[in-house]
Amino acid sequence: MGFLSNRHLLGLAETPKEDIEMILQHASSFREVLDRPIKKVPTLQGKTIVNLFFEDSTRTRISFELAQKRLSADTVNFSAGSSSLKKGESFKDTAQNIEAMKIDCIVMRHPVPGAHIHLINYVNSVVVNAGDGTHEHPTQGLLDMMSLLEVKGKLDGLKVAIIGDITHSRVARSNIHGLVKMGVQVMLCGPPNLMPVNIEELGVTVNYDVDEVLEWADAVNVLRIQRERQGVSYVPSVREYRDLFGITRERVERLNKQITIMHPGPMNRGVEIDSDVADSENAIILDQVLNGVAIRMAVLYLLLGDQPEES
Amino acid sequence: MKGKALPKQFLIKNGDIIDPVKGERFIGSVLINSGRIEKVGKRISANGATVYDAGGKVVTHGFCDVHVHFREPGREDKETLATGAEAAIAGGFTQVCAMPNTEPPLDSPESIRFIVEKAADLPVKIHPIGAISVGQQGKELTELGAMAQEGAVAFSDDGIPVMDSGVMRRVLEYAGPLGMPVINHAEDLTLKLDGQMHEGSWSTRLGLSGIPDVSESIMVNRDLELASMTGGRLHVPHVSSAKSVEWIRGAKAGGLDITAEVTPHHLFFTDEDLHSFDTNYKVAPPIRTENDRQVLMTAVKDGTIDCIATDHAPHTVEEKEAPFDWAPCGMIGLESAFGAVWKVLSELGMNLEEVIHCFTINPRLVMDFEEDLFSAGTEAELTILDPDEEWIFAKEHIHSKSRNTPFSGESLKGRIKATITGGKFFKL
Ligand SMILES: [Zn+2]
């Protein structure tokens, strides 16, 4: 069972390049399925997948759920607020109770980094990381790569900038690991107090001048910004953030080139990105959403499928 | 763990005797009479004595740990004074100092008396440390003098830093004339925030929030300044960073009368060991980089750091099975301490006598305890160990009520073979 070198998808840091390529390839054929009038294949018939969400994320959950339904898997959703979980039943008991009902796969979103590594110690099911705190969000990284590949035709040699709060971004980490493996040059930009130490060791460069970064980049991935986190203020004001790091219409218009605009959502329009930019022709934000379903279909198929897909 | 009562006359012969006070090492014997040292020497004959052949193993003073958490009262599910004492004996320790962050904390003379009375019959001497502030809230000073009279040996809010510099000043001033060390868990909480591990390449990679090394060194420096100003006796616990070592080294060079300890885990592990999010490595202050580890080892070697202290901190399996951010800080350490420390420090080129100093005479000097355990009439507290035995630390070596330790599976060097304490002989 499974066609990837790892049994689970925990993060892109430990996913080899060949596996990323295989996922991207399959995702593009699943993407075609999504354009058909009947958007369903029997690939995972009889498989049961639990979406275990310890943190609210309607978008990611719906995307996974759709992918599962398109593959004809049986799905169950389990949502638990993280605060009630802290006090009540232990994480291990929750996971083992769910697994006791004979399931094949757990798709988990959890607010704590590394929660998935704990999970695989407690269960035998295949585990897919749907975001673990500020660590990784591998399917987001994959769908971003798929979207780039679609518009640019290739990844190798591409220049991609990631702009925003890098420290607290699982999207940034998964993008960095995936893109660097695929030969993409990655530049990071954002408030210096939200840039993690020694991040260059992951094979990226850092530049705090957003205009220089835009000048350099073929594509830019704009992250959602929060002024404060847990009562600690990092960004002095929305106005100042927009001035220093916002992807504004003026900034994009000043460029003598087309630049691809991405955003993992949900957007703060008028803060990290202007509406005019988000809705422009260069923005592929809605393609990202659609590709998200295709990527999740590919990941689930490659982890859970037991025979080559008929196509 | 059952010890055998010592016979009236007990002769340990053929021992590799290390006397940390006289600085001597020789093959010889120790004669114990009615539980007290009668004589230590090269050749002792005692007619009618029960003889134990140490087989050339090292015989030295019982170890002393100035920093343990025994969780009684309040969290007896994690450890009690009795189970903590067993863990101590298994690690060769005959005296320990218990931190006051129990539930409720040891912040009154009555609570100090509770520990003293409860520990009186145990084979290990358990010295309570009194809280600095009422409820460990960092505001109002406890009855320091009355706690000292009841048997508190030092003051600390350990587990919680004294953030208020004014409070730290006043406790150093007050405790100075009492001759009592003040021990502050040095982590500036405004820099630590919700930090989970050392801030560096690994926290960046793992997405765990980082605790910068300066969160410790800033507070260590503050405390040194306050010690210098007040004349108080500062003891710096569990030093974890190279930067703190530099401040301590400078203060000692300037003649300041302060002391410092380091844990076995800060000498043994690095932040890279957290790569699989194993909560057994989660500890405060956090395990730092290989450079910090090297500097800490050098600091033990050159005397900047006086002693080894385990910061033995038991937690339940359930608590440590939680996701990383929600698991509590701390690990047990008594049973693995010597094997871990001797392994890394012998590789650094320290000799056995130097390392044994850090477990025996040095911690006793920190606490102003009687340090000459070989003088006639002293109650017998001895540790017998094989410095050459290499062994894999495993669950079955744990005597603590808890099992939270990253040393499980690690290869250690040097093993405790027997501990004599409380009038009993414990074979290990
Ligand atoms: Zn502490």
XYZ file of N, CA and C in Angstrom, chain A residues 26-263:
714
model
N 0.619 13.454 -10.348
C -0.713 12.885 -10.143
C -1.746 13.973 -9.905
N -1.334 15.028 -9.236
C -2.288 16.104 -8.970
C -2.777 16.710 -10.274
N -1.898 16.816 -11.250
C -2.370 17.444 -12.491
C -3.339 16.521 -13.230
N -3.183 15.206 -13.094
C -4.227 14.376 -13.720
C -5.528 14.396 -12.922
N -5.428 14.490 -11.593
C -6.667 14.641 -10.803
C -7.341 15.984 -11.087
N -6.524 16.961 -11.417
C -7.065 18.282 -11.750
C -8.024 18.172 -12.936
N -7.683 17.255 -13.866
C -8.566 17.045 -15.017
C -9.888 16.422 -14.590
N -9.792 15.524 -13.619
C -11.034 14.915 -13.107
C -11.976 16.005 -12.605
N -11.393 17.009 -11.971
C -12.214 18.071 -11.380
C -12.918 18.915 -12.445
N -12.439 18.840 -13.680
C -13.094 19.594 -14.755
C -14.186 18.775 -15.433
N -14.287 17.490 -15.100
C -15.316 16.652 -15.724
C -16.693 16.957 -15.136
N -17.744 16.615 -15.882
C -19.096 16.808 -15.335
C -19.324 15.936 -14.097
N -18.828 14.713 -14.112
C -18.943 13.873 -12.919
C -17.565 13.754 -12.297
N -17.410 14.474 -11.170
C -16.073 14.684 -10.612
C -15.718 13.621 -9.588
N -15.886 12.379 -9.953
C -15.689 11.353 -8.937
C -15.024 10.132 -9.534
N -14.039 9.593 -8.825
C -13.400 8.343 -9.246
C -13.485 7.346 -8.089
N -13.454 6.062 -8.378
C -13.667 5.072 -7.311
C -12.388 4.695 -6.562
N -11.330 5.459 -6.772
C -9.986 5.065 -6.333
C -9.888 4.618 -4.875
N -10.508 5.325 -3.967
C -10.359 4.975 -2.545
C -11.648 4.404 -1.954
N -12.416 3.739 -2.801
C -13.643 3.120 -2.320
C -13.315 2.132 -1.192
N -14.073 2.214 -0.104
C -13.844 1.293 1.011
C -12.824 1.780 2.018
N -12.154 2.886 1.726
C -11.201 3.436 2.702
C -11.910 4.455 3.589
N -11.511 4.468 4.848
C -12.123 5.415 5.783
C -11.078 6.410 6.270
N -11.413 7.658 6.135
C -10.477 8.726 6.519
C -11.146 9.612 7.567
N -10.417 9.902 8.630
C -10.935 10.802 9.656
C -10.202 12.135 9.567
N -10.966 13.198 9.490
C -10.376 14.539 9.527
C -10.424 15.026 10.966
N -9.259 14.999 11.594
C -9.169 15.284 13.023
C -8.638 16.705 13.184
N -9.542 17.631 13.469
C -9.149 19.048 13.500
C -9.221 19.608 14.914
N -8.039 19.849 15.480
C -7.947 20.426 16.819
C -7.881 21.942 16.757
N -8.047 22.480 15.581
C -7.970 23.923 15.374
C -8.928 24.202 14.232
N -9.696 25.273 14.324
C -10.645 25.564 13.263
C -9.922 25.905 11.979
N -10.334 25.288 10.911
C -9.858 25.704 9.604
C -10.835 25.173 8.588
N -11.887 25.959 8.353
C -12.946 25.507 7.466
C -12.391 25.222 6.080
N -11.521 26.121 5.600
C -11.022 25.962 4.234
C -10.263 24.664 4.037
N -9.288 24.453 4.881
C -8.461 23.260 4.710
C -9.307 22.001 4.891
N -10.227 22.055 5.859
C -11.041 20.865 6.101
C -11.942 20.562 4.899
N -12.553 21.596 4.363
C -13.430 21.388 3.204
C -12.633 20.871 2.010
N -11.441 21.408 1.843
C -10.608 20.980 0.722
C -10.260 19.487 0.843
N -9.866 19.069 2.053
C -9.573 17.653 2.272
C -10.826 16.805 2.085
N -11.934 17.296 2.607
C -13.167 16.526 2.552
C -13.624 16.328 1.105
N -13.513 17.390 0.324
C -13.876 17.280 -1.086
C -12.974 16.289 -1.795
N -11.674 16.392 -1.512
C -10.725 15.471 -2.144
C -11.094 14.027 -1.806
N -11.462 13.794 -0.557
C -11.812 12.444 -0.124
C -13.086 11.963 -0.822
N -14.064 12.849 -0.942
C -15.329 12.466 -1.584
C -15.129 12.205 -3.072
N -14.292 13.021 -3.705
C -14.010 12.825 -5.131
C -13.342 11.472 -5.371
N -12.636 10.977 -4.341
C -11.950 9.687 -4.465
C -12.808 8.541 -3.941
N -14.054 8.849 -3.559
C -15.011 7.849 -3.066
C -14.637 7.228 -1.726
N -13.834 7.928 -0.927
C -13.519 7.426 0.412
C -14.652 7.780 1.370
N -14.774 7.002 2.445
C -15.711 7.380 3.508
C -15.000 8.331 4.445
N -15.666 9.426 4.798
C -14.987 10.406 5.643
C -15.811 10.764 6.862
N -15.106 11.027 7.919
C -15.725 11.456 9.163
C -14.946 12.672 9.648
N -15.665 13.660 10.154
C -14.982 14.841 10.689
C -15.045 14.848 12.198
N -13.933 15.172 12.795
C -13.874 15.300 14.251
C -13.230 16.639 14.553
N -13.998 17.529 15.172
C -13.427 18.833 15.523
C -13.425 18.982 17.028
N -12.320 19.441 17.545
C -12.226 19.680 18.981
C -11.440 20.950 19.198
N -11.993 21.836 19.978
C -11.255 23.052 20.306
C -10.013 22.651 21.075
N -8.920 23.322 20.816
C -7.671 22.915 21.458
C -7.706 23.156 22.962
N -8.476 24.155 23.390
C -8.453 24.465 24.819
C -9.138 23.376 25.633
N -10.259 22.836 25.117
C -10.941 21.783 25.856
C -10.070 20.537 25.894
N -9.312 20.334 24.826
C -8.478 19.143 24.747
C -7.357 19.171 25.765
N -6.837 20.369 25.989
C -5.738 20.533 26.930
C -6.095 19.950 28.288
N -7.341 20.183 28.693
C -7.737 19.770 30.029
C -8.329 18.372 30.035
N -9.140 18.077 29.032
C -9.897 16.837 29.058
C -9.102 15.624 28.651
N -9.695 14.828 27.799
C -9.096 13.589 27.350
C -7.739 13.862 26.715
N -6.808 12.966 26.944
C -5.478 13.207 26.395
C -5.502 13.006 24.887
N -4.557 13.649 24.265
C -4.360 13.569 22.827
C -4.236 12.107 22.394
N -3.458 11.351 23.162
C -3.231 9.943 22.846
C -4.539 9.147 22.897
N -5.348 9.382 23.938
C -6.608 8.653 24.060
C -7.561 9.004 22.920
N -7.634 10.289 22.585
C -8.502 10.705 21.486
C -8.106 9.960 20.217
N -6.816 9.982 19.920
C -6.328 9.359 18.686
C -6.589 7.856 18.700
N -6.302 7.204 19.833
C -6.451 5.749 19.874
C -7.920 5.339 19.843
N -8.793 6.152 20.429
C -10.219 5.860 20.371
C -10.756 5.939 18.956
N -10.284 6.933 18.242
C -10.746 7.070 16.860
C -10.230 5.901 16.029
N -8.978 5.553 16.267
C -8.414 4.472 15.460
C -9.070 3.126 15.762
N -9.535 2.973 17.000
C -10.162 1.707 17.379
C -11.386 1.405 16.513
N -11.932 2.426 15.843
C -13.111 2.213 14.998
C -12.728 1.760 13.599
N -11.532 1.240 13.434
C -11.082 0.653 12.162
C -11.088 1.662 11.022
N -10.125 2.514 11.054
C -10.007 3.514 9.996
C -8.669 3.327 9.295
N -8.494 3.999 8.179
C -7.266 3.816 7.406
C -6.324 5.009 7.483
N -6.900 6.173 7.728
C -6.065 7.370 7.603
C -6.594 8.483 8.503
N -5.673 9.221 9.087
C -6.054 10.402 9.868
C -5.428 11.631 9.218
N -6.283 12.584 8.888
C -5.802 13.882 8.419
C -5.923 14.812 9.615
N -4.815 15.336 10.093
C -4.886 16.098 11.343
C -4.385 17.530 11.193
N -5.150 18.425 11.796
C -4.714 19.814 11.997
C -4.560 19.965 13.504
N -3.400 20.494 13.920
C -3.152 20.627 15.360
C -2.365 21.911 15.615
N -2.664 22.608 16.719
C -1.963 23.877 16.963
C -0.512 23.726 17.430
N -0.094 22.512 17.789
C 1.254 22.363 18.359
C 2.214 21.748 17.335
N 3.378 22.382 17.136
C 4.371 21.815 16.220
C 4.751 20.392 16.630
N 4.868 19.526 15.649
C 5.316 18.166 15.926
C 4.238 17.229 16.420
N 2.987 17.710 16.537
C 1.921 16.843 17.061
C 1.774 15.582 16.212
N 2.079 15.675 14.918
C 1.925 14.507 14.038
C 2.936 13.428 14.325
N 4.116 13.846 14.779
C 5.134 12.840 15.124
C 4.686 12.086 16.367
N 4.009 12.799 17.275
C 3.443 12.118 18.439
C 2.348 11.166 17.985
N 1.517 11.645 17.062
C 0.385 10.835 16.608
C 0.845 9.498 16.022
N 1.881 9.514 15.199
C 2.293 8.243 14.580
C 2.870 7.277 15.606
N 3.259 7.789 16.775
C 3.686 6.876 17.844
C 2.504 6.166 18.485
N 1.319 6.741 18.350
C 0.165 6.200 19.071
C -0.782 5.409 18.175
N -0.725 5.597 16.855
C -1.691 4.935 15.967
C -0.964 4.226 14.820
N -1.674 3.327 14.165
C -1.112 2.618 13.010
C -1.589 3.191 11.689
N -2.580 4.080 11.745
C -3.133 4.637 10.508
C -2.095 5.487 9.786
N -2.359 5.672 8.502
C -1.562 6.620 7.725
C -1.939 8.028 8.192
N -0.936 8.871 8.392
C -1.190 10.216 8.912
C -0.817 11.269 7.869
N -1.738 12.199 7.665
C -1.462 13.340 6.785
C -1.536 14.608 7.622
N -0.490 15.397 7.524
C -0.433 16.648 8.278
C -1.198 17.739 7.530
N -2.242 18.236 8.173
C -3.001 19.349 7.586
C -2.631 20.654 8.286
N -1.418 20.705 8.828
C -0.945 21.900 9.512
C -0.683 21.606 10.979
N 0.581 21.754 11.409
C 0.908 21.568 12.832
C 1.556 22.832 13.378
N 0.732 23.640 13.997
C 1.217 24.873 14.625
C 2.026 25.698 13.646
N 3.194 26.127 14.076
C 4.045 26.952 13.228
C 5.125 26.114 12.549
N 4.882 24.813 12.435
C 5.894 23.930 11.862
C 5.712 23.756 10.351
N 4.754 22.913 9.932
C 4.607 22.645 8.493
C 3.143 22.540 8.086
N 2.912 22.750 6.816
C 1.594 22.564 6.212
C 1.894 22.034 4.811
N 2.269 20.750 4.746
C 2.858 20.238 3.497
C 1.917 20.297 2.293
N 0.609 20.040 2.474
C -0.244 20.081 1.273
C -0.371 21.507 0.738
N -0.247 22.508 1.621
C -0.248 23.899 1.151
C 1.023 24.162 0.328
N 2.143 23.690 0.834
C 3.397 23.847 0.088
C 3.290 23.200 -1.282
N 2.692 22.011 -1.325
C 2.558 21.288 -2.594
C 1.611 22.002 -3.548
N 0.503 22.504 -3.025
C -0.448 23.165 -3.924
C 0.110 24.488 -4.425
N 0.935 25.138 -3.620
C 1.594 26.353 -4.097
C 2.559 26.017 -5.239
N 3.287 24.913 -5.078
C 4.212 24.506 -6.148
C 3.456 24.124 -7.410
N 2.351 23.421 -7.232
C 1.543 23.022 -8.391
C 1.034 24.252 -9.138
N 0.598 25.260 -8.391
C 0.056 26.467 -9.016
C 1.142 27.231 -9.762
N 2.324 27.266 -9.170
C 3.451 27.916 -9.839
C 3.810 27.193 -11.128
N 3.855 25.873 -11.014
C 4.206 25.045 -12.162
C 3.220 25.279 -13.305
N 1.957 25.412 -12.947
C 0.913 25.616 -13.946
C 1.129 26.898 -14.744
N 1.468 27.992 -14.052
C 1.622 29.262 -14.781
C 3.011 29.454 -15.358
N 4.002 28.856 -14.725
C 5.371 29.117 -15.178
C 5.946 27.990 -16.040
N 5.321 26.849 -16.028
C 5.797 25.749 -16.865
C 6.913 24.928 -16.258
N 7.643 25.513 -15.325
C 8.715 24.777 -14.644
C 8.979 25.413 -13.283
N 9.664 24.666 -12.445
C 10.014 25.205 -11.129
C 11.504 25.531 -11.040
N 12.312 24.660 -11.628
C 13.763 24.809 -11.548
C 14.208 26.182 -12.065
N 14.934 26.912 -11.250
C 15.464 28.203 -11.670
C 14.534 29.380 -11.409
N 13.312 29.088 -11.012
C 12.339 30.152 -10.728
C 12.756 30.952 -9.480
N 12.331 32.224 -9.439
C 12.619 33.057 -8.271
C 11.310 33.364 -7.544
N 11.216 32.888 -6.315
C 9.978 33.053 -5.554
C 10.252 33.792 -4.249
N 9.456 34.808 -3.985
C 9.581 35.533 -2.724
C 8.417 35.165 -1.809
N 8.720 35.034 -0.526
C 7.669 34.806 0.471
C 7.705 36.009 1.407
N 6.565 36.661 1.564
C 6.545 37.938 2.280
C 5.570 37.898 3.445
N 6.059 38.250 4.635
C 5.156 38.337 5.785
C 5.812 37.849 7.067
N 4.992 37.280 7.939
C 5.449 36.762 9.228
C 6.006 35.360 9.004
N 7.313 35.276 8.828
C 7.937 33.981 8.523
C 8.004 33.128 9.791
N 8.318 33.766 10.923
C 8.500 33.021 12.174
C 7.305 32.126 12.490
N 6.106 32.686 12.356
C 4.935 31.920 12.777
C 4.221 31.233 11.619
N 4.906 31.060 10.498
C 4.222 30.535 9.321
C 4.618 29.113 8.955
N 3.654 28.199 9.102
C 3.869 26.824 8.632
C 3.868 26.788 7.115
N 3.124 27.734 6.499
C 3.095 27.788 5.040
C 4.484 28.135 4.511
N 5.140 29.100 5.170
C 6.478 29.489 4.740
C 7.439 28.300 4.849
N 7.397 27.599 5.981
C 8.350 26.494 6.168
C 8.153 25.402 5.117
N 6.901 25.026 4.863
C 6.680 23.969 3.867
C 7.066 24.453 2.476
N 6.754 25.704 2.169
C 7.163 26.247 0.877
C 8.675 26.232 0.724
N 9.367 26.683 1.756
C 10.827 26.745 1.675
C 11.395 25.351 1.394
N 10.996 24.368 2.201
C 11.550 23.019 2.026
C 11.252 22.475 0.631
N 10.009 22.654 0.184
C 9.620 22.113 -1.121
C 10.308 22.839 -2.263
N 10.241 24.159 -2.235
C 10.782 24.947 -3.346
C 12.289 24.744 -3.490
N 13.001 24.759 -2.359
C 14.456 24.610 -2.421
C 14.815 23.250 -3.040
N 14.070 22.212 -2.668
C 14.328 20.884 -3.252
C 14.095 20.870 -4.760
N 13.150 21.672 -5.215
C 12.801 21.674 -6.635
C 13.646 22.667 -7.431
N 14.675 23.219 -6.799
C 15.587 24.093 -7.532
C 15.125 25.532 -7.658
N 14.141 25.930 -6.866
C 13.648 27.308 -6.908
C 14.531 28.172 -5.996
N 14.815 29.404 -6.438
C 15.512 30.351 -5.557
C 14.458 31.039 -4.692
N 14.690 31.042 -3.389
C 13.685 31.584 -2.471
C 14.256 32.782 -1.720
N 13.493 33.871 -1.723
C 13.880 35.054 -0.958
C 12.758 35.372 0.032
N 13.146 35.691 1.266
C 12.156 35.995 2.297
C 12.175 37.479 2.614
N 11.007 37.999 2.943
C 10.894 39.411 3.277
C 9.783 39.551 4.305
N 9.937 40.503 5.220
C 8.908 40.722 6.237
C 9.511 41.473 7.394
N 8.719 41.773 8.408
C 9.258 42.497 9.563
C 10.421 41.717 10.185
N 11.540 42.386 10.453
C 12.723 41.678 10.972
C 12.452 40.939 12.281
N 11.489 41.418 13.072
C 11.218 40.702 14.320
C 10.317 39.497 14.103
N 9.972 39.244 12.854
C 9.207 38.036 12.523
C 9.975 37.163 11.527
N 11.305 37.338 11.540
C 12.182 36.540 10.674
C 12.975 35.619 11.601
N 12.802 34.299 11.504
C 13.464 33.416 12.462
C 14.999 33.404 12.297
N 15.693 33.182 13.410
C 17.163 33.206 13.375
C 17.687 32.077 12.491
N 18.814 32.350 11.839
C 19.521 31.347 11.020
C 18.649 30.722 9.926
N 17.644 31.453 9.475
C 16.751 30.890 8.453
C 17.517 30.635 7.152
N 18.618 31.376 6.938
C 19.415 31.190 5.717
C 19.927 29.760 5.598
N 20.067 29.082 6.751
C 20.563 27.700 6.718
C 19.634 26.767 5.945
N 18.388 27.216 5.720
C 17.475 26.373 4.956
C 17.625 26.613 3.449
N 18.621 27.403 3.071
C 18.890 27.588 1.642
C 18.167 28.760 1.011
N 17.821 29.757 1.825
C 17.106 30.921 1.313
C 17.922 32.186 1.581
N 17.505 33.303 0.941
C 18.110 34.590 1.266
C 17.040 35.478 1.886
N 17.500 36.530 2.566
C 16.574 37.437 3.247
C 16.846 38.853 2.758
N 15.785 39.582 2.460
C 15.917 40.983 2.067
C 14.716 41.724 2.652
N 14.986 42.820 3.380
C 13.886 43.517 4.052
C 13.281 44.640 3.203
N 13.823 44.843 2.000
C 13.296 45.894 1.126
C 12.324 45.277 0.129
N 11.052 45.492 0.363
C 10.042 44.770 -0.417
C 10.096 45.151 -1.897
N 10.482 46.394 -2.212
C 10.543 46.782 -3.622
C 11.661 46.043 -4.347
N 12.803 45.917 -3.668
C 13.892 45.135 -4.257
C 13.467 43.682 -4.460
N 12.744 43.171 -3.492
C 12.316 41.779 -3.554
C 11.370 41.564 -4.731
N 10.434 42.484 -4.907
C 9.483 42.366 -6.014
C 10.201 42.489 -7.364
N 11.174 43.376 -7.405
C 11.984 43.562 -8.607
C 12.656 42.249 -9.017
N 13.088 41.518 -7.994
C 13.851 40.275 -8.214
C 12.957 39.090 -8.588
N 11.772 39.044 -8.025
C 10.987 37.807 -8.027
C 10.178 37.591 -9.303
N 9.991 36.310 -9.651
C 9.044 35.935 -10.697
C 7.646 35.771 -10.106
N 7.617 35.367 -8.851
C 6.328 35.146 -8.187
C 6.486 35.505 -6.724
N 5.372 35.923 -6.112
C 5.435 36.288 -4.710
C 4.286 35.619 -3.960
N 4.642 35.014 -2.838
C 3.645 34.355 -2.001
C 3.431 35.243 -0.778
N 2.263 35.833 -0.679
C 1.985 36.833 0.356
C 1.295 36.149 1.538
N 1.868 36.294 2.723
C 1.307 35.617 3.898
C 0.382 36.544 4.673
N -0.571 35.920 5.352
C -1.481 36.676 6.203
C -0.702 37.220 7.404
N -0.936 38.492 7.725
C -0.200 39.093 8.849
C -1.155 39.353 10.012
N -0.646 39.110 11.224
C -1.380 39.479 12.438
C -0.500 40.451 13.201
N -1.104 41.518 13.686
C -0.302 42.534 14.374
C 0.314 42.004 15.649
N -0.472 41.259 16.388
C 0.097 40.676 17.601
C -0.217 39.202 17.693
N 0.607 38.524 18.461
C 0.383 37.107 18.716
C 0.507 36.891 20.204
N -0.505 36.273 20.772
C -0.549 36.018 22.214
C -0.178 37.252 23.032
N -0.758 38.381 22.633
C -0.572 39.596 23.417
C 0.762 40.295 23.204
N 1.621 39.749 22.349
C 2.899 40.391 22.089
C 2.805 41.131 20.764
N 3.188 42.404 20.787
C 3.078 43.209 19.582
C 4.352 43.106 18.751
N 4.202 42.781 17.485
C 5.351 42.700 16.577
C 5.311 43.808 15.531
N 4.096 44.103 15.032
C 3.950 45.082 13.966
C 3.309 46.328 14.563
N 3.998 47.482 14.482
C 3.492 48.686 15.149
C 2.090 49.084 14.702
N 1.819 49.053 13.410
C 0.473 49.419 12.962
C 0.213 48.829 11.586
N -1.064 48.737 11.262
C -1.462 48.243 9.946
C -0.926 49.172 8.868
N -1.037 50.478 9.139
C -0.580 51.482 8.168
C 0.898 51.281 7.856
N 1.669 51.113 8.932
C 3.103 50.964 8.727
C 3.434 49.650 8.011
N 2.682 48.599 8.346
C 2.940 47.328 7.661
C 2.701 47.466 6.161
N 1.590 48.101 5.845
C 1.248 48.286 4.439
C 2.329 49.106 3.731
N 2.809 50.155 4.419
C 3.871 50.996 3.852
C 5.141 50.210 3.585
N 5.536 49.388 4.554
C 6.844 48.737 4.457
C 6.812 47.405 3.720
N 5.711 46.660 3.872
C 5.702 45.291 3.338
C 4.461 44.947 2.512
N 3.509 45.839 2.450
C 2.267 45.528 1.747
C 2.486 45.398 0.242
N 1.756 44.461 -0.377
C 1.811 44.321 -1.836
C 0.682 45.199 -2.387
N 1.068 46.447 -2.609
C 0.084 47.450 -3.014
C 0.024 47.566 -4.537
N -1.048 48.174 -4.999
C -1.184 48.356 -6.439
C -0.030 49.191 -6.988
N 0.306 50.278 -6.258
C 1.386 51.152 -6.728
C 2.684 50.375 -6.901
N 2.976 49.552 -5.926
C 4.221 48.771 -5.984
C 4.237 47.861 -7.209
N 3.137 47.176 -7.427
C 3.100 46.216 -8.531
C 3.115 46.956 -9.863
N 2.437 48.100 -9.926
C 2.402 48.857 -11.185
C 3.757 49.446 -11.543
N 4.552 49.784 -10.522
C 5.889 50.332 -10.767
C 6.819 49.335 -11.456
N 6.509 48.049 -11.326
C 7.398 47.027 -11.888
C 7.269 47.010 -13.410
N 8.397 46.795 -14.066
C 8.349 46.701 -15.523
C 8.172 45.263 -15.972
N 7.346 44.517 -15.248
C 7.196 43.109 -15.605
C 5.926 42.571 -14.966
N 5.556 41.387 -15.415
C 4.437 40.693 -14.799
C 4.983 39.878 -13.617
N 4.255 39.873 -12.534
C 4.681 39.071 -11.395
C 3.476 38.267 -10.899
N 3.702 36.994 -10.651
C 2.612 36.121 -10.212
C 2.353 36.333 -8.724
N 1.091 36.494 -8.383
C 0.718 36.785 -6.998
C -0.004 35.587 -6.389
N 0.504 35.132 -5.236
C -0.151 34.026 -4.529
C -0.461 34.436 -3.085
N -1.445 33.791 -2.523
C -1.786 34.010 -1.114
C -2.469 32.746 -0.607
